PDB file of C-alpha atoms in Angstrom:
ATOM      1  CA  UNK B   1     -11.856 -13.540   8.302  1.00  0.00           C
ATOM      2  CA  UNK B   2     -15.174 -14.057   6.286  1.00  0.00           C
ATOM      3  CA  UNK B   3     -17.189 -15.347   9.103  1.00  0.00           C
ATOM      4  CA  UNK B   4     -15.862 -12.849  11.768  1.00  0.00           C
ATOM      5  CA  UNK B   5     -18.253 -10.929  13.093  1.00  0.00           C
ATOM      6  CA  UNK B   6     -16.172  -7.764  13.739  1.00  0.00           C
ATOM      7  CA  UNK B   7     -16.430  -7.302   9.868  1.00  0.00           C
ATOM      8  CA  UNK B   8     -19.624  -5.207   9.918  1.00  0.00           C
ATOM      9  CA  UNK B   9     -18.123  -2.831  12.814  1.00  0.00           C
ATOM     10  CA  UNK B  10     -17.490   0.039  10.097  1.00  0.00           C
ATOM     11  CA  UNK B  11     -21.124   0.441   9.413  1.00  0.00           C
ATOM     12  CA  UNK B  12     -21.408   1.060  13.241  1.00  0.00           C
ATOM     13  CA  UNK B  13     -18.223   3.757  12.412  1.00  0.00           C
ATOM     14  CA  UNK B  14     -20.107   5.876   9.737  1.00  0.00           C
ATOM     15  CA  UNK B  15     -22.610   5.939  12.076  1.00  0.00           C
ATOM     16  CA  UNK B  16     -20.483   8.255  13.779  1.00  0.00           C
ATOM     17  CA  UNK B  17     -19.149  10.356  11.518  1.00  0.00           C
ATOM     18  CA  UNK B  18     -23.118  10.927  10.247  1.00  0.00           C
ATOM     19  CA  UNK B  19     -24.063  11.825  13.789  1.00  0.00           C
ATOM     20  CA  UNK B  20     -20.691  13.965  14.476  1.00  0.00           C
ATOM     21  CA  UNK B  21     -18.843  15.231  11.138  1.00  0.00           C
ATOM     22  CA  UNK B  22     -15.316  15.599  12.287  1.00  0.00           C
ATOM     23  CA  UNK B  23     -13.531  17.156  10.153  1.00  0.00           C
ATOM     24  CA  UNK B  24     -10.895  14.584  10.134  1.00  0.00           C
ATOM     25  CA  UNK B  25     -11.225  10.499  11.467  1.00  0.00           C
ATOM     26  CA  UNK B  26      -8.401   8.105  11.895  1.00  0.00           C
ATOM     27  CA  UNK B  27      -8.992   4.207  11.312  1.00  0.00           C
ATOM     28  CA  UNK B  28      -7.036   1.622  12.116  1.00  0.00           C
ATOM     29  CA  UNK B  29      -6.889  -2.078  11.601  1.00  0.00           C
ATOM     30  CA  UNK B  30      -4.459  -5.349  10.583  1.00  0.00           C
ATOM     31  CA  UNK B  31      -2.823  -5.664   7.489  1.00  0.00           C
ATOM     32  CA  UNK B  32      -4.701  -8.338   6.372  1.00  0.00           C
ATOM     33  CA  UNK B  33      -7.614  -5.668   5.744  1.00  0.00           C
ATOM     34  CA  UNK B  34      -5.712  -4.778   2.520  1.00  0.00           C
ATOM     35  CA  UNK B  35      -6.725  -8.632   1.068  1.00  0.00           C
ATOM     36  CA  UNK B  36      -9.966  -9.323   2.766  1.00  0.00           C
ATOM     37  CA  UNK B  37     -13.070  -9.862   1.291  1.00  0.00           C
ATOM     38  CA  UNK B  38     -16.606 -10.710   2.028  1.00  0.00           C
ATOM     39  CA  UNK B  39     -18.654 -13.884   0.946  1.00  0.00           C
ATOM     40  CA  UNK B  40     -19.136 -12.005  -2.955  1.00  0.00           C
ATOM     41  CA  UNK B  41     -15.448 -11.362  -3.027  1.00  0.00           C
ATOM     42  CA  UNK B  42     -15.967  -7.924  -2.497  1.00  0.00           C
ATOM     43  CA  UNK B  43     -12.916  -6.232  -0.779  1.00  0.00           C
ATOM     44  CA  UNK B  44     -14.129  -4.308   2.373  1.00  0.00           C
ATOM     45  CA  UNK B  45     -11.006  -1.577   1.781  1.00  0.00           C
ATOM     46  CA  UNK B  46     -13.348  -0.751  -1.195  1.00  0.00           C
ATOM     47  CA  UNK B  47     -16.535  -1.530   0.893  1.00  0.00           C
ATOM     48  CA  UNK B  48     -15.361   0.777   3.669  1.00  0.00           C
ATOM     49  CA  UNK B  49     -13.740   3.772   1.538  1.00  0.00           C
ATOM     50  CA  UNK B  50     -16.990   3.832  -0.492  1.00  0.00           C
ATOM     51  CA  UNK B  51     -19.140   4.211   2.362  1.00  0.00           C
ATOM     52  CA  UNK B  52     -17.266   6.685   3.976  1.00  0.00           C
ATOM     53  CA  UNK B  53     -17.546   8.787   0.375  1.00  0.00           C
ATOM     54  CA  UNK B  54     -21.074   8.481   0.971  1.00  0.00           C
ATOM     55  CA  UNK B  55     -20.632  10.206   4.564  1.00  0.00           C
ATOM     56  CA  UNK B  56     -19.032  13.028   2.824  1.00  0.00           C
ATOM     57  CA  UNK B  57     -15.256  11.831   3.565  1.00  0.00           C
ATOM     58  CA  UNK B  58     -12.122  11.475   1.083  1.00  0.00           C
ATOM     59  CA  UNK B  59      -9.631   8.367   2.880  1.00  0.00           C
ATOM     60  CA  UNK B  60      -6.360   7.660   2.194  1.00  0.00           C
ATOM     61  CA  UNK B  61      -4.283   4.806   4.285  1.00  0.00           C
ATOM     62  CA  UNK B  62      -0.586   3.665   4.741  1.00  0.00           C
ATOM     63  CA  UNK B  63       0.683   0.587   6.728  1.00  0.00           C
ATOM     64  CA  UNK B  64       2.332   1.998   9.417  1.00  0.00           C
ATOM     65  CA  UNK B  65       4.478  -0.621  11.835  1.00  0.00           C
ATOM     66  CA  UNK B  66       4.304   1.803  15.264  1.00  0.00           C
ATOM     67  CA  UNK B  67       7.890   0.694  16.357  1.00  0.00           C
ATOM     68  CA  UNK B  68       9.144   3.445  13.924  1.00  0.00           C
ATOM     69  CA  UNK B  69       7.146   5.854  16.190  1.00  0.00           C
ATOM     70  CA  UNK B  70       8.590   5.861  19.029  1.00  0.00           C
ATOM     71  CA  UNK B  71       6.439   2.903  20.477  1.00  0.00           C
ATOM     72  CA  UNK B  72       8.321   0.074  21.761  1.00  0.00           C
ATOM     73  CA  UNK B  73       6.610  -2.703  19.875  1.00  0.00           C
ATOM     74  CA  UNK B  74       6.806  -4.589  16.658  1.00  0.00           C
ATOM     75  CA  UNK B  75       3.323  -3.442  15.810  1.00  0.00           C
ATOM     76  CA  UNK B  76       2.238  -3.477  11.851  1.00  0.00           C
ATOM     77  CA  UNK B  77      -1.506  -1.863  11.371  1.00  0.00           C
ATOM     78  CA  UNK B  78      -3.167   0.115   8.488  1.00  0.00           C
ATOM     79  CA  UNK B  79      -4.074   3.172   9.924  1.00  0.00           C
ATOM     80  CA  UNK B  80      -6.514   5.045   7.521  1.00  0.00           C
ATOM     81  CA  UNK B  81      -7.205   8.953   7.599  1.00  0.00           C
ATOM     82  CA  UNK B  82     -10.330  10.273   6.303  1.00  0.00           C
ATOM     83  CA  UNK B  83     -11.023  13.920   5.366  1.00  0.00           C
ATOM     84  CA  UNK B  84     -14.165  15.637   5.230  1.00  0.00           C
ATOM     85  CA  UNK B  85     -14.842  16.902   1.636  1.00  0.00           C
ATOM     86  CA  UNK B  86     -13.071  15.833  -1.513  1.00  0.00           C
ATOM     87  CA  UNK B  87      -9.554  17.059  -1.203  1.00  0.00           C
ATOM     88  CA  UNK B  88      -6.944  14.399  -1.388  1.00  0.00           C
ATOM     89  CA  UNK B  89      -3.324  13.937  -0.591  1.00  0.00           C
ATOM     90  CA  UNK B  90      -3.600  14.928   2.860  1.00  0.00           C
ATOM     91  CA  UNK B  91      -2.036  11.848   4.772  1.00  0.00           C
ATOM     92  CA  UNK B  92      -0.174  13.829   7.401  1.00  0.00           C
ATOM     93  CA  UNK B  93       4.017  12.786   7.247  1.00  0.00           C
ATOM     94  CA  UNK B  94       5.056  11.582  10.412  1.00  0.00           C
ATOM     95  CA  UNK B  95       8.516  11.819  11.223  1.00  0.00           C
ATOM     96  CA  UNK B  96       9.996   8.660  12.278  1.00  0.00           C
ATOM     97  CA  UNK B  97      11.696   8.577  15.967  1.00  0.00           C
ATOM     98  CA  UNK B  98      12.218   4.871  17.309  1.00  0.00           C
ATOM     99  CA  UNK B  99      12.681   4.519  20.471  1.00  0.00           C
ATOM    100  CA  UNK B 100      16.231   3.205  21.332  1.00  0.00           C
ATOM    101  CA  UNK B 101      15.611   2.167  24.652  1.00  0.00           C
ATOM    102  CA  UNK B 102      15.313  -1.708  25.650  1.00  0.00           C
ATOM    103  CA  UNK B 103      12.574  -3.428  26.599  1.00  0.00           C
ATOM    104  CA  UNK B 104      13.658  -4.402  29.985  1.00  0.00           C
ATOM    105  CA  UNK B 105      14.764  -0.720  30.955  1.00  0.00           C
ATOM    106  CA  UNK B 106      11.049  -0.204  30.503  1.00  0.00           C
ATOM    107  CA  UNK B 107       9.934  -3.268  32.637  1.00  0.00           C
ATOM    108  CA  UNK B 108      12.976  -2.739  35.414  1.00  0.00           C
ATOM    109  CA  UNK B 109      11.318  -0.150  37.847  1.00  0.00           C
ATOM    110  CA  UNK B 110       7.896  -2.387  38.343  1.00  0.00           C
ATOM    111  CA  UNK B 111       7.385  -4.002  41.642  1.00  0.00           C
ATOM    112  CA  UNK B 112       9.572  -7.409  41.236  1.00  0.00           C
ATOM    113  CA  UNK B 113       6.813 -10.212  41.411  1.00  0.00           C
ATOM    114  CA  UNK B 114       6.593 -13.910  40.265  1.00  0.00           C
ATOM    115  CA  UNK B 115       3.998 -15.864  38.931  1.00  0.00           C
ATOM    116  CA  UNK B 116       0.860 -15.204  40.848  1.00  0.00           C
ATOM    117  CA  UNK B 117       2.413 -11.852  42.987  1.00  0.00           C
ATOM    118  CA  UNK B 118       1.326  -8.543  42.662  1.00  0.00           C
ATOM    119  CA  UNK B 119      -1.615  -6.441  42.953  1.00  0.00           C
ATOM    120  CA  UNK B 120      -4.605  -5.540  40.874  1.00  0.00           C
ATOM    121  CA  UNK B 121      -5.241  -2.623  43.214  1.00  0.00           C
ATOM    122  CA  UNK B 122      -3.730   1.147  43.350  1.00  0.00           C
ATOM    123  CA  UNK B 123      -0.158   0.863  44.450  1.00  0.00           C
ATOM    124  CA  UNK B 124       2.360   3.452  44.537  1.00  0.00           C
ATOM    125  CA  UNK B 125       5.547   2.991  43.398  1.00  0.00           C
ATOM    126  CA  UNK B 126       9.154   4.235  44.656  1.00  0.00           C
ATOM    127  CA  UNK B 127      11.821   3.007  42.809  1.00  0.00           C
ATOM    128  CA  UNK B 128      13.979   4.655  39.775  1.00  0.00           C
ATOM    129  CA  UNK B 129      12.693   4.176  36.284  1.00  0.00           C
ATOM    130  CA  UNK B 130      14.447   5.255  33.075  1.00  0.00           C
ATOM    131  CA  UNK B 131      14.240   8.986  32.270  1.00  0.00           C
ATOM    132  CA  UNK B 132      12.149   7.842  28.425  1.00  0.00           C
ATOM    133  CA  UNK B 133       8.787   7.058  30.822  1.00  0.00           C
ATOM    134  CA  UNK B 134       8.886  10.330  32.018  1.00  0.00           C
ATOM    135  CA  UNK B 135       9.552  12.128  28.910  1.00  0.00           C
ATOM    136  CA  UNK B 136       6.653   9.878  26.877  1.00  0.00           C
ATOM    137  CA  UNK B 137       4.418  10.860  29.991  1.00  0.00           C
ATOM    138  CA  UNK B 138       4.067   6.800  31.035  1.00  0.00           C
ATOM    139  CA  UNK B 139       5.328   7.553  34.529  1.00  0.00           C
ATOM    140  CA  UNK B 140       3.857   9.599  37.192  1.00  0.00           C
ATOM    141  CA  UNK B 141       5.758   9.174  40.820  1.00  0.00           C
ATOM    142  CA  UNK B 142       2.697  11.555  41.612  1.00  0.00           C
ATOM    143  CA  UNK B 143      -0.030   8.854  40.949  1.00  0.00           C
ATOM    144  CA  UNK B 144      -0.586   4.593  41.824  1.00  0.00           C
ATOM    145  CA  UNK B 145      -0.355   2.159  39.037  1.00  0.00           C
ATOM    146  CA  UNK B 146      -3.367  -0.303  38.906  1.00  0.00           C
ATOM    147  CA  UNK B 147      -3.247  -4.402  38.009  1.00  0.00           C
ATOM    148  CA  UNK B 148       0.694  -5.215  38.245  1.00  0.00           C
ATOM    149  CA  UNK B 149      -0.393  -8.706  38.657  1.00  0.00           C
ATOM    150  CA  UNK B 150       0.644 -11.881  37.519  1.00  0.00           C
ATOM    151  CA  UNK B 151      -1.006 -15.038  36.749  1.00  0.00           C
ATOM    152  CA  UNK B 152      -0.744 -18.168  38.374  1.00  0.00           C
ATOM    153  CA  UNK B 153       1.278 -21.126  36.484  1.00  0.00           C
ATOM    154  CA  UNK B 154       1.609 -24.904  36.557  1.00  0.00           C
ATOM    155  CA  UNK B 155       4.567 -25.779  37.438  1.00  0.00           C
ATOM    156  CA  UNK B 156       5.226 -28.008  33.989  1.00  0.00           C
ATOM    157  CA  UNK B 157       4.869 -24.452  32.102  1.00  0.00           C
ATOM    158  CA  UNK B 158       6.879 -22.429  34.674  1.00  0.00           C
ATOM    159  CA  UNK B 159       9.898 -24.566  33.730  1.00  0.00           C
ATOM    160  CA  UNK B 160       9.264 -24.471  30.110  1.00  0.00           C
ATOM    161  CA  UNK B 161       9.328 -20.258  30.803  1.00  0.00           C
ATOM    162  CA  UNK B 162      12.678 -20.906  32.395  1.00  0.00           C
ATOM    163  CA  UNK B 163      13.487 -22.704  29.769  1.00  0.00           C
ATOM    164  CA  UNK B 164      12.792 -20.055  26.981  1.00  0.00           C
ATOM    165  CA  UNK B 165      14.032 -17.429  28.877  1.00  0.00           C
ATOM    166  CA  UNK B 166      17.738 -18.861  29.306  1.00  0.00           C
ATOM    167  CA  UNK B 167      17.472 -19.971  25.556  1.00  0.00           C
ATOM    168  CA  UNK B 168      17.138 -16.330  24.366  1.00  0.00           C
ATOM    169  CA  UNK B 169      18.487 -14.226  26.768  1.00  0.00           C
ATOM    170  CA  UNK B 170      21.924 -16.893  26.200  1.00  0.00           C
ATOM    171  CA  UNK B 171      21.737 -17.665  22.565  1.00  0.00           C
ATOM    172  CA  UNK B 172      19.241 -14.944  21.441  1.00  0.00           C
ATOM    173  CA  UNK B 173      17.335 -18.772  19.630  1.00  0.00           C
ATOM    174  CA  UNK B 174      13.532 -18.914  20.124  1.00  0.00           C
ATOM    175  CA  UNK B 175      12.267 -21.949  21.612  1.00  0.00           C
ATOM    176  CA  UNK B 176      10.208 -24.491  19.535  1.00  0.00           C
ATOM    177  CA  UNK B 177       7.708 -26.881  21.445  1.00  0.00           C
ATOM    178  CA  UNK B 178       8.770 -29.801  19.791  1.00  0.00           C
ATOM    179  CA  UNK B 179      12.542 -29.773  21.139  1.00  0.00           C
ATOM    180  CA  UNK B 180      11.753 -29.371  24.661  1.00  0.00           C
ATOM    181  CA  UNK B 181      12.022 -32.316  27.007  1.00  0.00           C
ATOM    182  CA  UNK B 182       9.742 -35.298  26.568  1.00  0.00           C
ATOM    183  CA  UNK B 183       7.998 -34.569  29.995  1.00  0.00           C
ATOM    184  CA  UNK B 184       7.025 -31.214  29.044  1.00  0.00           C
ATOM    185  CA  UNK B 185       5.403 -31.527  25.734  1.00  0.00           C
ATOM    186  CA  UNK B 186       1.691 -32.076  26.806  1.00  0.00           C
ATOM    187  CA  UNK B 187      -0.029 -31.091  23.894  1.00  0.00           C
ATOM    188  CA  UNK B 188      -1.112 -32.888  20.911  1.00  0.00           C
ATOM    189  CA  UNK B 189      -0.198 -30.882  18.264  1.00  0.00           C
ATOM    190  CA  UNK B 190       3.501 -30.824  17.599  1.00  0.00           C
ATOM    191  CA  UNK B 191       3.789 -29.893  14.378  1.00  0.00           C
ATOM    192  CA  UNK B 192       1.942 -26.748  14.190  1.00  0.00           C
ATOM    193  CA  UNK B 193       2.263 -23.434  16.585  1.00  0.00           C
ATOM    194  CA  UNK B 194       6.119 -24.612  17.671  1.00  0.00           C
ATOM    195  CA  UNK B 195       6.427 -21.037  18.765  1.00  0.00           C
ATOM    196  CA  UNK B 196       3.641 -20.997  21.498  1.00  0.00           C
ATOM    197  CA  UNK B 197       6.272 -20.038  24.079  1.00  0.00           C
ATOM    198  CA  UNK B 198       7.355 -16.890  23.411  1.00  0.00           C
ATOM    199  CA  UNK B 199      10.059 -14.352  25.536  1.00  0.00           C
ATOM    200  CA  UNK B 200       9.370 -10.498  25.211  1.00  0.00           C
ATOM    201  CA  UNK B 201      13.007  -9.649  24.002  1.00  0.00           C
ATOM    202  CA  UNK B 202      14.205  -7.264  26.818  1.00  0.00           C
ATOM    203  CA  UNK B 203      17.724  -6.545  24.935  1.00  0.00           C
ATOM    204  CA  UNK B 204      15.654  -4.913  22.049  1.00  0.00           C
ATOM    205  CA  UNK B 205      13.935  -1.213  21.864  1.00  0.00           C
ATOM    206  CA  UNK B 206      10.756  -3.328  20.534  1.00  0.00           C
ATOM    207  CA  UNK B 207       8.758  -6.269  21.531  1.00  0.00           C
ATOM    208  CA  UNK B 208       6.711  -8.483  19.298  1.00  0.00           C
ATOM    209  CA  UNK B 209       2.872  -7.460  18.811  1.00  0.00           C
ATOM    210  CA  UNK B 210       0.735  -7.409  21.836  1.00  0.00           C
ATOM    211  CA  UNK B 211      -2.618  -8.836  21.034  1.00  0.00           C
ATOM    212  CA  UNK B 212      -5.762  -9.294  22.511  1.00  0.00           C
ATOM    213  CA  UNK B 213      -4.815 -13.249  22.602  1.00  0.00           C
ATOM    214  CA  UNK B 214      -2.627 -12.257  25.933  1.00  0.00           C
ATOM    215  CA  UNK B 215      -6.095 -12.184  27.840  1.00  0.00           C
ATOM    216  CA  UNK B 216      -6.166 -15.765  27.107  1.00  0.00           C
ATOM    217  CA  UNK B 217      -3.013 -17.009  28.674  1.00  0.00           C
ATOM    218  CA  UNK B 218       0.919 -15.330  28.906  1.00  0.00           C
ATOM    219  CA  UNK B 219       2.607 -18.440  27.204  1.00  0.00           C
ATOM    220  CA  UNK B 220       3.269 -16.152  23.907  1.00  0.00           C
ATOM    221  CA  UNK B 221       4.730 -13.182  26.229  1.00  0.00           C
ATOM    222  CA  UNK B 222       6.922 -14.309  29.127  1.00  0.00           C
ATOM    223  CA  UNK B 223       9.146 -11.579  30.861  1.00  0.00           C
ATOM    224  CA  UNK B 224      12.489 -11.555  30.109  1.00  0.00           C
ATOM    225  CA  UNK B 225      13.358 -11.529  33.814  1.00  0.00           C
ATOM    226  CA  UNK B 226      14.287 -15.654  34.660  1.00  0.00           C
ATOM    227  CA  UNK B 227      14.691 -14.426  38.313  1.00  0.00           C
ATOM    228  CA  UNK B 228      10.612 -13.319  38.025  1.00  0.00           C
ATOM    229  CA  UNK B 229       9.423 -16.684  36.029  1.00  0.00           C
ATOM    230  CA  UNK B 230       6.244 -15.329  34.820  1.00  0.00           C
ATOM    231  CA  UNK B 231       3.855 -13.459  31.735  1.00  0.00           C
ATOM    232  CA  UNK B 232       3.579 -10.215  31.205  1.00  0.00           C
ATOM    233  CA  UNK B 233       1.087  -8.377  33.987  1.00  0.00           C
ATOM    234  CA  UNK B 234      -1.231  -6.176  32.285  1.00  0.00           C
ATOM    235  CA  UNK B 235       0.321  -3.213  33.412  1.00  0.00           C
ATOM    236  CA  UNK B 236       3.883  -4.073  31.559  1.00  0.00           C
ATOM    237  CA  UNK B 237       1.804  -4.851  28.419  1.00  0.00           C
ATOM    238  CA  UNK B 238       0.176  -1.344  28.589  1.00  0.00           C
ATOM    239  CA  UNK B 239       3.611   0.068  28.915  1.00  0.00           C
ATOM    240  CA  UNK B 240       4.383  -1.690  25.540  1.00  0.00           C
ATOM    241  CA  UNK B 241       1.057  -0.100  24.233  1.00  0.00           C
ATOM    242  CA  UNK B 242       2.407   3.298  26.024  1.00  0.00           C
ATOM    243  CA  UNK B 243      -0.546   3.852  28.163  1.00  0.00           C
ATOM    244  CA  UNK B 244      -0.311   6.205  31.115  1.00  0.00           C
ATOM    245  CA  UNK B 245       0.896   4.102  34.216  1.00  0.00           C
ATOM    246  CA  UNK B 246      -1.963   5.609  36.003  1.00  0.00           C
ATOM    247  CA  UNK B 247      -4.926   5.038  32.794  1.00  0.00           C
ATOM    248  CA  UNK B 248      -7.636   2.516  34.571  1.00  0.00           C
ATOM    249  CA  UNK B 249      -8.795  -0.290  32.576  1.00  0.00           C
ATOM    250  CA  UNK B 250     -12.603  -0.829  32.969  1.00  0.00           C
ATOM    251  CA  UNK B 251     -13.824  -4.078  33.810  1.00  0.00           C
ATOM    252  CA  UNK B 252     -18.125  -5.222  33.965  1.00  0.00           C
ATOM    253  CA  UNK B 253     -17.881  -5.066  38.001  1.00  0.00           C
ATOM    254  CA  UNK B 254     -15.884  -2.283  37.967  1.00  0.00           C
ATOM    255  CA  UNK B 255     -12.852  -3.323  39.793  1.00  0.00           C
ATOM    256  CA  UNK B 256      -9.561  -3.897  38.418  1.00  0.00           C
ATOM    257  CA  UNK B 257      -9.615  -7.448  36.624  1.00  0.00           C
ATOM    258  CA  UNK B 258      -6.867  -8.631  34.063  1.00  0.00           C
ATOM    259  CA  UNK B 259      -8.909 -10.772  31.633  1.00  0.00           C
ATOM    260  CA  UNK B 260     -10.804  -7.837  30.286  1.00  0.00           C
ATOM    261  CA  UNK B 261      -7.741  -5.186  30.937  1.00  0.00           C
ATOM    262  CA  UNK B 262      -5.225  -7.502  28.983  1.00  0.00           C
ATOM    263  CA  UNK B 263      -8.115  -7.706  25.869  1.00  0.00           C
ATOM    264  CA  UNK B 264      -8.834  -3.995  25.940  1.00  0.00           C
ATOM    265  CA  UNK B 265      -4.808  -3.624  25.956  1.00  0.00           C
ATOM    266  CA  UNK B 266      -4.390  -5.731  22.957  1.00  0.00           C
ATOM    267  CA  UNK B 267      -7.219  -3.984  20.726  1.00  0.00           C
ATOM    268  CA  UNK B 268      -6.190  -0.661  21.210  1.00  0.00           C
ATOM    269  CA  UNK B 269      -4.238   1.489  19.300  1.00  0.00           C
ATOM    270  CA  UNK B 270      -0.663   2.267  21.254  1.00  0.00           C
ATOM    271  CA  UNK B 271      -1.342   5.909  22.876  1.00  0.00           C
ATOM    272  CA  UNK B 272       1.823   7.269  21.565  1.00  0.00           C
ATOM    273  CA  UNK B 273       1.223   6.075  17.503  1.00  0.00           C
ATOM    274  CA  UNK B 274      -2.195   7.710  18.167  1.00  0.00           C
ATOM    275  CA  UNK B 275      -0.447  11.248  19.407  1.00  0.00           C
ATOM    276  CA  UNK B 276       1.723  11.397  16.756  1.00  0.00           C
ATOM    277  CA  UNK B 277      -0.858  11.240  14.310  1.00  0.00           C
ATOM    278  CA  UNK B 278      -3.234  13.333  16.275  1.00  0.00           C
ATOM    279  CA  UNK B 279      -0.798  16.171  16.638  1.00  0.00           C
ATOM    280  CA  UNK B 280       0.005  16.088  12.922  1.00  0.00           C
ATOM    281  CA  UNK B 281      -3.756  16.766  11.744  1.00  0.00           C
ATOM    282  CA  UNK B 282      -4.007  19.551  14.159  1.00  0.00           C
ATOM    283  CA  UNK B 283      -0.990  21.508  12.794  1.00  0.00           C
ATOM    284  CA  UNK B 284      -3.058  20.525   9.102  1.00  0.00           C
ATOM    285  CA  UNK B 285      -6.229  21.440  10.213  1.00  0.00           C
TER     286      UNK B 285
END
């Protein structure tokens, strides 16, 4: 974490908050923030609540896993508040609602596809979803959904999906790498990483943490549909992240792409965790 570039970004933050003085800001990053340190051993918690003193601004964080939130996803972050002036104890106390419905009941009205199907382009659709996407204002019958489109997959790695898929969805067992078939295991590394193939659990209200890594390939989120064989599209891992079914992800050209959609999905902060806390500083403003 020493050498990553994305270090430094909080100087480019207080920025900001010089140039606009909220009177409240809301930070957010991994846990691993809470033991980082730069190349003196300095820890950037300190580095970064120091600064933000300096910008006028008390902060206070918690670790916050969003899946307690009503978000369906595993999802630990530190979100930090900041506060303009020197009060303190002002975190705001969000009450805890998790979701209860299961993954695939939030998949199940999306256009059926396999690997390589869909659309990146505005498509309505027509089919029943579950009443929660509606009342978490994810679905709109009123407007398209953009880039419900899978990738295309060797075959060799299609199998191994089928393969993971019938292993949880029968046995609820994760698959390792190194105890699938002879013929499959094309890698090098067996020892490491066993988990590379990965099934979002549809039977659960939560799926594992969706990470910019996705825009890279699908292997560590495969749908839990064996009839569809295939990753997540963007749009089902912006559903995980609760975006709007009709929020357009930007791409350099402008058109709908999934490379840059599936790495903006993965940074951000899920929509719903970030109206929860949202609503709570207003009614403490």
């Amino acid at each position: 974490m020493k050498d990553d570039p994305r270090n430094d970004l909080y100087l480019l933050y207080a920025e900001f908050l010089e140039e606009y003085e909220p009177e409240y800001f809301v930070f957010e990053n991994v846990p691993g923030l809470l033991s980082a340190t730069n190349e003196k051993g300095d820890s950037y918690l300190n580095l970064m609540q120091n600064l933000f003193r300096k910008y006028g601004y008390e902060t206070e964080f918690k670790t916050l896993n969003a899946k307690d939130y009503g978000v369906p996803q595993n999802r630990r972050r530190v979100i930090l508040v900041g506060k303009k002036g020197t009060s303190t104890n002002f975190y705001p106390e969000l009450n805890k609602c998790a979701s209860d419905v299961p993954v695939k009941e939030i998949l199940s009205d999306l256009p059926f596809i396999t690997a390589g199907g869909g659309t990146a382009w505005p498509s309505l659709i027509d089919s029943k979803a579950e009443q929660w996407l509606y009342d978490v204002e994810i679905r709109n019958d009123e407007m398209p959904v953009t880039l419900h489109q899978a990738r295309y997959n060797r075959k060799e790695d299609l199998e191994i999906y089928r393969i993971a898929v019938d292993l949880w969805n029968k046995k609820k067992v994760r698959l390792q790498y190194n105890e699938l078939p002879e013929q499959l295991q094309t890698h090098e590394n067996k020892s490491t990483f066993l988990n590379r193939f990965n099934v979002v659990a549809g039977d659960l209200p939560y799926s594992h943490t969706i990470v910019a890594h996705i825009a890279m390939d699908g292997h560590y989120y495969i749908h839990p549909d064996i009839k569809q064989n295939r990753s997540l599209t963007p749009r089902e891992a912006a559903r995980l992240q609760t975006f709007p079914d009709d929020y357009y992800f930007e791409s350099h050209n402008g058109g709908p792409r999934r490379t840059p959609a599936y790495r903006q999905i993965g940074n951000a902060v899920p929509v719903l965790l970030a109206q929860r806390i949202a609503e709570k500083l207003k009614e403490n403003w």
